[in-house]
Amino acid sequence: VILDRKLNSEALTVNGNHLTLQSQRIGIKHRLGEFVWIRPVAVLVEQGGLVRRIPVLDVTRIITLLLWFLTLYFAVFQLGTIRKRRNVT
Amino acid sequence: VSETKRNAFETHLESLDELNDFSKRLFEAAHPQSVFGEPIEKGEYTVVPAAEVVSAGGVGYGFASGAGGRKARASETERSEAEIDPDRAGGGGGGAGGTSRGRPVAVINIGPEGIWVQPIVDVTKLGLAALTTLGSMGLMFLRMKNKK
Protein backbone atom coordinates (compact mmCIF):
# COMPACT_ATOMS: atom_id res chain seq x y z
CA VAL A 1 0.00 0.00 0.00
CA ILE A 2 1.44 3.37 -0.99
CA LEU A 3 0.32 6.33 1.05
CA ASP A 4 0.80 9.92 0.00
CA ARG A 5 -0.61 12.60 2.25
CA LYS A 6 -0.13 16.30 2.79
CA LEU A 7 -0.05 17.23 6.44
CA ASN A 8 -0.57 20.65 7.97
CA SER A 9 0.81 21.56 11.36
CA GLU A 10 -1.10 23.59 13.93
CA ALA A 11 -1.01 27.31 13.12
CA LEU A 12 1.93 29.16 14.70
CA THR A 13 1.84 32.83 15.49
CA VAL A 14 5.27 34.42 15.25
CA ASN A 15 5.73 38.22 15.28
CA GLY A 16 2.10 38.67 14.28
CA ASN A 17 2.38 36.25 11.35
CA HIS A 18 0.17 33.17 11.28
CA LEU A 19 2.18 30.28 9.89
CA THR A 20 1.08 26.79 8.92
CA LEU A 21 3.87 24.35 8.18
CA GLN A 22 3.05 21.87 5.46
CA SER A 23 4.73 18.50 5.09
CA GLN A 24 4.26 15.50 2.83
CA ARG A 25 4.27 11.91 3.96
CA ILE A 26 5.00 9.15 1.48
CA GLY A 27 4.88 5.63 2.78
CA ILE A 28 4.86 2.09 1.56
CA LYS A 29 3.27 -0.37 3.90
CA HIS A 30 3.66 -4.09 3.66
CA ARG A 31 2.81 -6.99 5.91
CA LEU A 32 6.48 -7.49 6.69
CA GLY A 33 7.85 -3.99 6.52
CA GLU A 34 7.32 -0.32 6.10
CA PHE A 35 8.97 2.68 4.47
CA VAL A 36 8.10 6.22 5.47
CA TRP A 37 9.47 9.45 4.03
CA ILE A 38 8.33 12.75 5.45
CA ARG A 39 9.58 16.00 3.98
CA PRO A 40 8.77 19.67 4.45
CA VAL A 41 6.81 21.11 1.51
CA ALA A 42 5.83 24.69 2.20
CA VAL A 43 5.02 27.39 4.69
CA LEU A 44 1.58 28.96 4.47
CA VAL A 45 1.61 32.54 5.71
CA GLU A 46 -1.66 34.26 6.51
CA GLN A 47 -1.55 38.04 6.49
CA GLY A 48 -4.62 40.24 6.30
CA GLY A 49 -6.86 37.42 5.15
CA LEU A 50 -4.52 36.46 2.32
CA VAL A 51 -2.66 33.18 2.33
CA ARG A 52 0.82 33.17 0.78
CA ARG A 53 2.57 29.91 0.03
CA ILE A 54 6.36 29.82 0.38
CA PRO A 55 7.79 26.53 -0.93
CA VAL A 56 10.57 24.78 0.97
CA LEU A 57 13.05 23.66 -1.67
CA ASP A 58 15.48 20.85 -0.97
CA VAL A 59 18.44 22.24 -2.90
CA THR A 60 20.71 19.31 -1.97
CA ARG A 61 18.23 16.81 -3.42
CA ILE A 62 17.69 18.81 -6.61
CA ILE A 63 21.43 19.13 -7.33
CA THR A 64 22.08 15.49 -6.38
CA LEU A 65 19.35 14.30 -8.77
CA LEU A 66 20.78 16.47 -11.56
CA LEU A 67 24.24 14.99 -11.00
CA TRP A 68 22.81 11.46 -10.97
CA PHE A 69 21.03 12.10 -14.26
CA LEU A 70 24.29 13.41 -15.74
CA THR A 71 26.09 10.27 -14.53
CA LEU A 72 23.36 8.10 -16.06
CA TYR A 73 23.60 10.03 -19.34
CA PHE A 74 27.37 9.50 -19.54
CA ALA A 75 26.99 5.81 -18.64
CA VAL A 76 24.40 5.33 -21.41
CA PHE A 77 26.66 7.21 -23.86
CA GLN A 78 29.57 4.91 -22.98
CA LEU A 79 27.41 1.82 -23.46
CA GLY A 80 26.38 3.18 -26.85
CA THR A 81 30.01 3.64 -27.97
CA ILE A 82 30.91 0.11 -26.80
CA ARG A 83 28.01 -1.37 -28.79
CA LYS A 84 28.96 0.65 -31.89
CA ARG A 85 32.55 -0.62 -31.67
CA ARG A 86 31.35 -4.23 -31.35
CA ASN A 87 29.11 -3.83 -34.38
CA VAL A 88 32.02 -2.39 -36.44
CA THR A 89 34.35 -5.25 -35.51
CA VAL B 1 -0.93 -29.80 23.65
CA SER B 2 2.09 -30.61 25.71
CA GLU B 3 3.73 -28.16 28.11
CA THR B 4 6.84 -27.96 25.94
CA LYS B 5 4.87 -27.04 22.84
CA ARG B 6 2.80 -24.46 24.71
CA ASN B 7 5.93 -22.84 26.16
CA ALA B 8 7.55 -22.70 22.74
CA PHE B 9 4.44 -21.11 21.25
CA GLU B 10 4.27 -18.49 24.04
CA THR B 11 7.94 -17.66 23.47
CA HIS B 12 7.20 -17.09 19.78
CA LEU B 13 4.31 -14.79 20.63
CA GLU B 14 6.52 -12.78 22.99
CA SER B 15 9.11 -12.47 20.24
CA LEU B 16 6.47 -11.23 17.82
CA ASP B 17 5.35 -8.61 20.37
CA GLU B 18 8.96 -7.48 20.72
CA LEU B 19 9.24 -7.21 16.94
CA ASN B 20 6.07 -5.13 16.80
CA ASP B 21 7.37 -2.86 19.60
CA PHE B 22 10.61 -2.41 17.71
CA SER B 23 8.71 -1.51 14.56
CA LYS B 24 6.56 1.03 16.42
CA ARG B 25 9.61 2.67 18.03
CA LEU B 26 11.36 2.85 14.66
CA PHE B 27 8.47 4.68 12.99
CA GLU B 28 7.90 7.05 15.92
CA ALA B 29 10.80 9.07 14.51
CA ALA B 30 8.97 9.45 11.20
CA HIS B 31 6.33 11.69 12.70
CA PRO B 32 5.13 14.93 11.02
CA GLN B 33 6.18 16.87 14.14
CA SER B 34 9.76 15.72 13.66
CA VAL B 35 9.93 17.48 10.26
CA PHE B 36 9.65 20.99 11.70
CA GLY B 37 11.51 21.84 14.88
CA GLU B 38 10.45 24.14 17.68
CA PRO B 39 10.73 27.86 16.79
CA ILE B 40 13.93 29.41 18.15
CA GLU B 41 13.71 33.08 19.02
CA LYS B 42 16.70 35.42 19.02
CA GLY B 43 15.90 39.08 19.34
CA GLU B 44 13.59 40.15 16.54
CA TYR B 45 14.24 36.99 14.56
CA THR B 46 12.65 33.58 14.85
CA VAL B 47 13.99 30.49 13.15
CA VAL B 48 12.11 27.25 12.42
CA PRO B 49 14.34 24.35 11.30
CA ALA B 50 12.95 21.92 8.73
CA ALA B 51 14.28 18.42 8.05
CA GLU B 52 13.28 15.35 6.13
CA VAL B 53 12.92 12.05 7.94
CA VAL B 54 13.21 8.63 6.34
CA SER B 55 12.41 5.42 8.17
CA ALA B 56 12.46 1.92 6.80
CA GLY B 57 12.19 -1.41 8.47
CA GLY B 58 11.11 -4.94 8.10
CA VAL B 59 10.41 -8.03 10.13
CA GLY B 60 10.54 -11.67 9.26
CA TYR B 61 9.69 -14.81 11.15
CA GLY B 62 8.95 -18.40 10.59
CA PHE B 63 7.70 -21.42 12.42
CA ALA B 64 8.11 -25.09 11.76
CA SER B 65 6.98 -28.24 13.41
CA GLY B 66 7.87 -31.81 12.82
CA ALA B 67 6.56 -35.21 13.74
CA GLY B 68 8.74 -35.21 16.83
CA GLY B 69 11.80 -37.02 18.02
CA ARG B 70 12.06 -40.61 19.00
CA LYS B 71 12.17 -41.43 22.67
CA ALA B 72 15.68 -41.53 23.96
CA ARG B 73 15.21 -44.75 25.84
CA ALA B 74 14.27 -46.71 22.74
CA SER B 75 17.04 -48.65 21.11
CA GLU B 76 17.65 -48.54 17.38
CA THR B 77 15.68 -51.72 16.75
CA GLU B 78 12.81 -50.83 19.10
CA ARG B 79 11.97 -47.59 17.33
CA SER B 80 8.59 -47.60 15.72
CA GLU B 81 5.92 -45.15 14.67
CA ALA B 82 4.19 -45.58 18.03
CA GLU B 83 7.20 -44.26 19.88
CA ILE B 84 7.32 -40.99 18.02
CA ASP B 85 6.37 -38.13 20.32
CA PRO B 86 4.54 -35.56 18.13
CA ASP B 87 4.40 -32.90 20.84
CA ARG B 88 8.12 -32.50 21.26
CA ALA B 89 9.14 -31.04 17.94
CA GLY B 90 8.75 -27.51 16.71
CA GLY B 91 10.64 -24.29 16.44
CA GLY B 92 10.61 -20.84 15.11
CA GLY B 93 12.62 -17.72 14.73
CA GLY B 94 12.38 -14.17 13.70
CA GLY B 95 14.39 -11.10 13.01
CA ALA B 96 13.94 -7.43 12.41
CA GLY B 97 16.00 -4.64 10.99
CA GLY B 98 15.52 -1.02 10.23
CA THR B 99 16.88 2.45 9.96
CA SER B 100 15.69 5.94 10.62
CA ARG B 101 17.54 9.09 9.66
CA GLY B 102 16.94 12.76 9.36
CA ARG B 103 18.57 15.43 7.20
CA PRO B 104 18.21 19.18 7.59
CA VAL B 105 16.62 20.70 4.48
CA ALA B 106 15.98 24.36 5.20
CA VAL B 107 15.51 27.04 7.80
CA ILE B 108 12.43 29.25 7.89
CA ASN B 109 13.37 32.74 8.98
CA ILE B 110 10.85 35.17 10.38
CA GLY B 111 12.07 38.69 10.98
CA PRO B 112 11.17 42.35 10.53
CA GLU B 113 12.03 42.03 6.80
CA GLY B 114 9.44 39.29 6.35
CA ILE B 115 9.46 35.53 6.04
CA TRP B 116 11.96 33.69 3.89
CA VAL B 117 13.21 30.14 3.51
CA GLN B 118 16.94 29.56 3.54
CA PRO B 119 17.99 26.19 2.10
CA ILE B 120 20.65 24.08 3.81
CA VAL B 121 23.14 22.61 1.35
CA ASP B 122 24.81 19.32 2.26
CA VAL B 123 28.25 19.91 0.74
CA THR B 124 29.53 16.40 1.55
CA LYS B 125 26.63 14.72 -0.24
CA LEU B 126 26.97 17.01 -3.24
CA GLY B 127 30.74 16.51 -3.33
CA LEU B 128 30.35 12.73 -3.46
CA ALA B 129 27.73 12.96 -6.21
CA ALA B 130 29.95 15.39 -8.14
CA LEU B 131 32.91 12.98 -7.87
CA THR B 132 30.79 10.16 -9.29
CA THR B 133 29.67 12.38 -12.18
CA LEU B 134 33.23 13.55 -12.87
CA GLY B 135 34.37 9.91 -12.87
CA SER B 136 31.80 8.92 -15.47
CA MET B 137 32.65 12.03 -17.53
CA GLY B 138 36.34 11.16 -17.38
CA LEU B 139 35.64 7.61 -18.58
CA MET B 140 33.54 8.95 -21.44
CA PHE B 141 36.28 11.33 -22.59
CA LEU B 142 38.86 8.53 -22.39
CA ARG B 143 36.70 6.35 -24.62
CA MET B 144 36.22 9.21 -27.07
CA LYS B 145 39.98 9.83 -27.13
CA ASN B 146 40.72 6.14 -27.76
CA LYS B 147 38.19 6.09 -30.58
CA LYS B 148 40.14 8.82 -32.42
mmCIF file of C-alpha atoms in Angstrom:
data_model
loop_
_atom_site.group_PDB
_atom_site.id
_atom_site.type_symbol
_atom_site.label_atom_id
_atom_site.label_comp_id
_atom_site.label_asym_id
_atom_site.label_seq_id
_atom_site.Cartn_x
_atom_site.Cartn_y
_atom_site.Cartn_z
ATOM 1 C CA VAL A 1 0.000 0.000 0.000
ATOM 2 C CA ILE A 2 1.437 3.368 -0.985
ATOM 3 C CA LEU A 3 0.319 6.332 1.050
ATOM 4 C CA ASP A 4 0.797 9.923 -0.004
ATOM 5 C CA ARG A 5 -0.611 12.595 2.250
ATOM 6 C CA LYS A 6 -0.131 16.300 2.790
ATOM 7 C CA LEU A 7 -0.051 17.227 6.442
ATOM 8 C CA ASN A 8 -0.572 20.655 7.966
ATOM 9 C CA SER A 9 0.811 21.556 11.365
ATOM 10 C CA GLU A 10 -1.095 23.590 13.929
ATOM 11 C CA ALA A 11 -1.006 27.309 13.115
ATOM 12 C CA LEU A 12 1.926 29.158 14.701
ATOM 13 C CA THR A 13 1.840 32.832 15.494
ATOM 14 C CA VAL A 14 5.273 34.425 15.250
ATOM 15 C CA ASN A 15 5.730 38.224 15.276
ATOM 16 C CA GLY A 16 2.096 38.666 14.283
ATOM 17 C CA ASN A 17 2.378 36.247 11.351
ATOM 18 C CA HIS A 18 0.172 33.172 11.279
ATOM 19 C CA LEU A 19 2.179 30.284 9.890
ATOM 20 C CA THR A 20 1.085 26.790 8.917
ATOM 21 C CA LEU A 21 3.867 24.351 8.184
ATOM 22 C CA GLN A 22 3.050 21.873 5.458
ATOM 23 C CA SER A 23 4.727 18.498 5.089
ATOM 24 C CA GLN A 24 4.260 15.499 2.834
ATOM 25 C CA ARG A 25 4.271 11.906 3.958
ATOM 26 C CA ILE A 26 5.003 9.153 1.478
ATOM 27 C CA GLY A 27 4.883 5.633 2.783
ATOM 28 C CA ILE A 28 4.865 2.092 1.561
ATOM 29 C CA LYS A 29 3.269 -0.367 3.897
ATOM 30 C CA HIS A 30 3.659 -4.091 3.661
ATOM 31 C CA ARG A 31 2.811 -6.988 5.910
ATOM 32 C CA LEU A 32 6.483 -7.487 6.691
ATOM 33 C CA GLY A 33 7.851 -3.991 6.520
ATOM 34 C CA GLU A 34 7.322 -0.319 6.104
ATOM 35 C CA PHE A 35 8.973 2.678 4.471
ATOM 36 C CA VAL A 36 8.104 6.217 5.472
ATOM 37 C CA TRP A 37 9.469 9.452 4.028
ATOM 38 C CA ILE A 38 8.329 12.748 5.446
ATOM 39 C CA ARG A 39 9.579 16.002 3.978
ATOM 40 C CA PRO A 40 8.766 19.672 4.446
ATOM 41 C CA VAL A 41 6.811 21.107 1.505
ATOM 42 C CA ALA A 42 5.827 24.689 2.198
ATOM 43 C CA VAL A 43 5.019 27.390 4.688
ATOM 44 C CA LEU A 44 1.582 28.959 4.473
ATOM 45 C CA VAL A 45 1.609 32.541 5.713
ATOM 46 C CA GLU A 46 -1.657 34.257 6.511
ATOM 47 C CA GLN A 47 -1.552 38.044 6.485
ATOM 48 C CA GLY A 48 -4.617 40.244 6.299
ATOM 49 C CA GLY A 49 -6.861 37.425 5.154
ATOM 50 C CA LEU A 50 -4.517 36.461 2.323
ATOM 51 C CA VAL A 51 -2.657 33.177 2.328
ATOM 52 C CA ARG A 52 0.816 33.170 0.784
ATOM 53 C CA ARG A 53 2.574 29.909 0.029
ATOM 54 C CA ILE A 54 6.356 29.819 0.382
ATOM 55 C CA PRO A 55 7.794 26.530 -0.932
ATOM 56 C CA VAL A 56 10.570 24.781 0.973
ATOM 57 C CA LEU A 57 13.048 23.658 -1.666
ATOM 58 C CA ASP A 58 15.479 20.846 -0.974
ATOM 59 C CA VAL A 59 18.444 22.237 -2.897
ATOM 60 C CA THR A 60 20.705 19.311 -1.970
ATOM 61 C CA ARG A 61 18.233 16.813 -3.416
ATOM 62 C CA ILE A 62 17.687 18.808 -6.610
ATOM 63 C CA ILE A 63 21.429 19.134 -7.328
ATOM 64 C CA THR A 64 22.076 15.486 -6.376
ATOM 65 C CA LEU A 65 19.353 14.301 -8.770
ATOM 66 C CA LEU A 66 20.780 16.468 -11.563
ATOM 67 C CA LEU A 67 24.236 14.992 -10.999
ATOM 68 C CA TRP A 68 22.807 11.456 -10.971
ATOM 69 C CA PHE A 69 21.028 12.098 -14.265
ATOM 70 C CA LEU A 70 24.287 13.412 -15.743
ATOM 71 C CA THR A 71 26.086 10.271 -14.534
ATOM 72 C CA LEU A 72 23.365 8.101 -16.061
ATOM 73 C CA TYR A 73 23.601 10.028 -19.338
ATOM 74 C CA PHE A 74 27.370 9.497 -19.537
ATOM 75 C CA ALA A 75 26.988 5.809 -18.639
ATOM 76 C CA VAL A 76 24.400 5.325 -21.410
ATOM 77 C CA PHE A 77 26.657 7.207 -23.858
ATOM 78 C CA GLN A 78 29.574 4.905 -22.984
ATOM 79 C CA LEU A 79 27.412 1.817 -23.460
ATOM 80 C CA GLY A 80 26.380 3.179 -26.847
ATOM 81 C CA THR A 81 30.005 3.637 -27.967
ATOM 82 C CA ILE A 82 30.912 0.114 -26.797
ATOM 83 C CA ARG A 83 28.006 -1.372 -28.794
ATOM 84 C CA LYS A 84 28.959 0.645 -31.892
ATOM 85 C CA ARG A 85 32.552 -0.620 -31.674
ATOM 86 C CA ARG A 86 31.350 -4.227 -31.354
ATOM 87 C CA ASN A 87 29.113 -3.827 -34.383
ATOM 88 C CA VAL A 88 32.018 -2.393 -36.437
ATOM 89 C CA THR A 89 34.350 -5.249 -35.506
ATOM 90 C CA VAL B 1 -0.931 -29.802 23.652
ATOM 91 C CA SER B 2 2.087 -30.609 25.715
ATOM 92 C CA GLU B 3 3.726 -28.156 28.110
ATOM 93 C CA THR B 4 6.839 -27.956 25.937
ATOM 94 C CA LYS B 5 4.875 -27.044 22.840
ATOM 95 C CA ARG B 6 2.795 -24.462 24.713
ATOM 96 C CA ASN B 7 5.928 -22.839 26.161
ATOM 97 C CA ALA B 8 7.553 -22.695 22.737
ATOM 98 C CA PHE B 9 4.437 -21.113 21.254
ATOM 99 C CA GLU B 10 4.274 -18.493 24.038
ATOM 100 C CA THR B 11 7.939 -17.657 23.469
ATOM 101 C CA HIS B 12 7.201 -17.093 19.782
ATOM 102 C CA LEU B 13 4.308 -14.789 20.628
ATOM 103 C CA GLU B 14 6.524 -12.776 22.991
ATOM 104 C CA SER B 15 9.114 -12.467 20.241
ATOM 105 C CA LEU B 16 6.474 -11.228 17.823
ATOM 106 C CA ASP B 17 5.345 -8.612 20.367
ATOM 107 C CA GLU B 18 8.956 -7.479 20.722
ATOM 108 C CA LEU B 19 9.245 -7.206 16.940
ATOM 109 C CA ASN B 20 6.068 -5.134 16.803
ATOM 110 C CA ASP B 21 7.366 -2.860 19.595
ATOM 111 C CA PHE B 22 10.613 -2.405 17.706
ATOM 112 C CA SER B 23 8.712 -1.511 14.555
ATOM 113 C CA LYS B 24 6.563 1.033 16.422
ATOM 114 C CA ARG B 25 9.606 2.670 18.026
ATOM 115 C CA LEU B 26 11.356 2.853 14.657
ATOM 116 C CA PHE B 27 8.471 4.682 12.992
ATOM 117 C CA GLU B 28 7.901 7.049 15.920
ATOM 118 C CA ALA B 29 10.800 9.069 14.512
ATOM 119 C CA ALA B 30 8.969 9.455 11.204
ATOM 120 C CA HIS B 31 6.329 11.693 12.699
ATOM 121 C CA PRO B 32 5.133 14.928 11.021
ATOM 122 C CA GLN B 33 6.179 16.872 14.138
ATOM 123 C CA SER B 34 9.756 15.720 13.664
ATOM 124 C CA VAL B 35 9.931 17.484 10.264
ATOM 125 C CA PHE B 36 9.647 20.995 11.703
ATOM 126 C CA GLY B 37 11.509 21.843 14.878
ATOM 127 C CA GLU B 38 10.455 24.139 17.675
ATOM 128 C CA PRO B 39 10.732 27.861 16.786
ATOM 129 C CA ILE B 40 13.928 29.406 18.150
ATOM 130 C CA GLU B 41 13.707 33.083 19.018
ATOM 131 C CA LYS B 42 16.696 35.419 19.022
ATOM 132 C CA GLY B 43 15.902 39.079 19.338
ATOM 133 C CA GLU B 44 13.594 40.155 16.542
ATOM 134 C CA TYR B 45 14.237 36.989 14.558
ATOM 135 C CA THR B 46 12.652 33.583 14.847
ATOM 136 C CA VAL B 47 13.995 30.486 13.150
ATOM 137 C CA VAL B 48 12.113 27.249 12.425
ATOM 138 C CA PRO B 49 14.344 24.355 11.302
ATOM 139 C CA ALA B 50 12.954 21.919 8.729
ATOM 140 C CA ALA B 51 14.279 18.424 8.052
ATOM 141 C CA GLU B 52 13.281 15.351 6.133
ATOM 142 C CA VAL B 53 12.920 12.052 7.942
ATOM 143 C CA VAL B 54 13.208 8.631 6.336
ATOM 144 C CA SER B 55 12.405 5.417 8.174
ATOM 145 C CA ALA B 56 12.458 1.919 6.797
ATOM 146 C CA GLY B 57 12.188 -1.410 8.466
ATOM 147 C CA GLY B 58 11.105 -4.942 8.105
ATOM 148 C CA VAL B 59 10.413 -8.035 10.130
ATOM 149 C CA GLY B 60 10.543 -11.669 9.264
ATOM 150 C CA TYR B 61 9.694 -14.805 11.154
ATOM 151 C CA GLY B 62 8.952 -18.399 10.593
ATOM 152 C CA PHE B 63 7.698 -21.423 12.425
ATOM 153 C CA ALA B 64 8.112 -25.091 11.760
ATOM 154 C CA SER B 65 6.980 -28.245 13.414
ATOM 155 C CA GLY B 66 7.872 -31.807 12.823
ATOM 156 C CA ALA B 67 6.559 -35.212 13.743
ATOM 157 C CA GLY B 68 8.742 -35.206 16.826
ATOM 158 C CA GLY B 69 11.797 -37.022 18.016
ATOM 159 C CA ARG B 70 12.062 -40.609 19.001
ATOM 160 C CA LYS B 71 12.170 -41.425 22.669
ATOM 161 C CA ALA B 72 15.678 -41.532 23.958
ATOM 162 C CA ARG B 73 15.213 -44.750 25.842
ATOM 163 C CA ALA B 74 14.270 -46.714 22.738
ATOM 164 C CA SER B 75 17.036 -48.652 21.110
ATOM 165 C CA GLU B 76 17.652 -48.541 17.379
ATOM 166 C CA THR B 77 15.675 -51.720 16.748
ATOM 167 C CA GLU B 78 12.808 -50.826 19.102
ATOM 168 C CA ARG B 79 11.970 -47.586 17.332
ATOM 169 C CA SER B 80 8.588 -47.604 15.716
ATOM 170 C CA GLU B 81 5.920 -45.155 14.671
ATOM 171 C CA ALA B 82 4.194 -45.579 18.034
ATOM 172 C CA GLU B 83 7.199 -44.258 19.876
ATOM 173 C CA ILE B 84 7.319 -40.985 18.018
ATOM 174 C CA ASP B 85 6.366 -38.131 20.320
ATOM 175 C CA PRO B 86 4.544 -35.563 18.129
ATOM 176 C CA ASP B 87 4.397 -32.903 20.837
ATOM 177 C CA ARG B 88 8.118 -32.500 21.263
ATOM 178 C CA ALA B 89 9.135 -31.037 17.945
ATOM 179 C CA GLY B 90 8.749 -27.507 16.708
ATOM 180 C CA GLY B 91 10.638 -24.293 16.438
ATOM 181 C CA GLY B 92 10.610 -20.839 15.108
ATOM 182 C CA GLY B 93 12.615 -17.719 14.732
ATOM 183 C CA GLY B 94 12.382 -14.168 13.697
ATOM 184 C CA GLY B 95 14.392 -11.100 13.008
ATOM 185 C CA ALA B 96 13.944 -7.433 12.408
ATOM 186 C CA GLY B 97 15.998 -4.638 10.993
ATOM 187 C CA GLY B 98 15.523 -1.018 10.231
ATOM 188 C CA THR B 99 16.883 2.446 9.958
ATOM 189 C CA SER B 100 15.688 5.939 10.625
ATOM 190 C CA ARG B 101 17.535 9.087 9.665
ATOM 191 C CA GLY B 102 16.944 12.755 9.355
ATOM 192 C CA ARG B 103 18.570 15.432 7.195
ATOM 193 C CA PRO B 104 18.206 19.182 7.589
ATOM 194 C CA VAL B 105 16.617 20.696 4.484
ATOM 195 C CA ALA B 106 15.979 24.358 5.198
ATOM 196 C CA VAL B 107 15.514 27.036 7.801
ATOM 197 C CA ILE B 108 12.434 29.250 7.895
ATOM 198 C CA ASN B 109 13.373 32.744 8.978
ATOM 199 C CA ILE B 110 10.852 35.167 10.384
ATOM 200 C CA GLY B 111 12.075 38.693 10.981
ATOM 201 C CA PRO B 112 11.172 42.354 10.531
ATOM 202 C CA GLU B 113 12.025 42.030 6.801
ATOM 203 C CA GLY B 114 9.445 39.292 6.354
ATOM 204 C CA ILE B 115 9.458 35.526 6.044
ATOM 205 C CA TRP B 116 11.957 33.693 3.895
ATOM 206 C CA VAL B 117 13.210 30.139 3.507
ATOM 207 C CA GLN B 118 16.940 29.556 3.536
ATOM 208 C CA PRO B 119 17.992 26.189 2.098
ATOM 209 C CA ILE B 120 20.645 24.077 3.813
ATOM 210 C CA VAL B 121 23.137 22.614 1.352
ATOM 211 C CA ASP B 122 24.809 19.325 2.257
ATOM 212 C CA VAL B 123 28.251 19.915 0.739
ATOM 213 C CA THR B 124 29.532 16.399 1.545
ATOM 214 C CA LYS B 125 26.633 14.722 -0.243
ATOM 215 C CA LEU B 126 26.968 17.013 -3.238
ATOM 216 C CA GLY B 127 30.739 16.512 -3.327
ATOM 217 C CA LEU B 128 30.349 12.734 -3.456
ATOM 218 C CA ALA B 129 27.732 12.963 -6.207
ATOM 219 C CA ALA B 130 29.950 15.387 -8.145
ATOM 220 C CA LEU B 131 32.908 12.983 -7.868
ATOM 221 C CA THR B 132 30.786 10.161 -9.294
ATOM 222 C CA THR B 133 29.671 12.378 -12.182
ATOM 223 C CA LEU B 134 33.231 13.549 -12.868
ATOM 224 C CA GLY B 135 34.373 9.907 -12.865
ATOM 225 C CA SER B 136 31.801 8.918 -15.475
ATOM 226 C CA MET B 137 32.649 12.026 -17.533
ATOM 227 C CA GLY B 138 36.340 11.156 -17.378
ATOM 228 C CA LEU B 139 35.643 7.605 -18.581
ATOM 229 C CA MET B 140 33.544 8.950 -21.439
ATOM 230 C CA PHE B 141 36.285 11.334 -22.587
ATOM 231 C CA LEU B 142 38.857 8.532 -22.386
ATOM 232 C CA ARG B 143 36.705 6.353 -24.617
ATOM 233 C CA MET B 144 36.222 9.210 -27.074
ATOM 234 C CA LYS B 145 39.978 9.825 -27.127
ATOM 235 C CA ASN B 146 40.718 6.139 -27.763
ATOM 236 C CA LYS B 147 38.190 6.088 -30.581
ATOM 237 C CA LYS B 148 40.135 8.817 -32.420
#
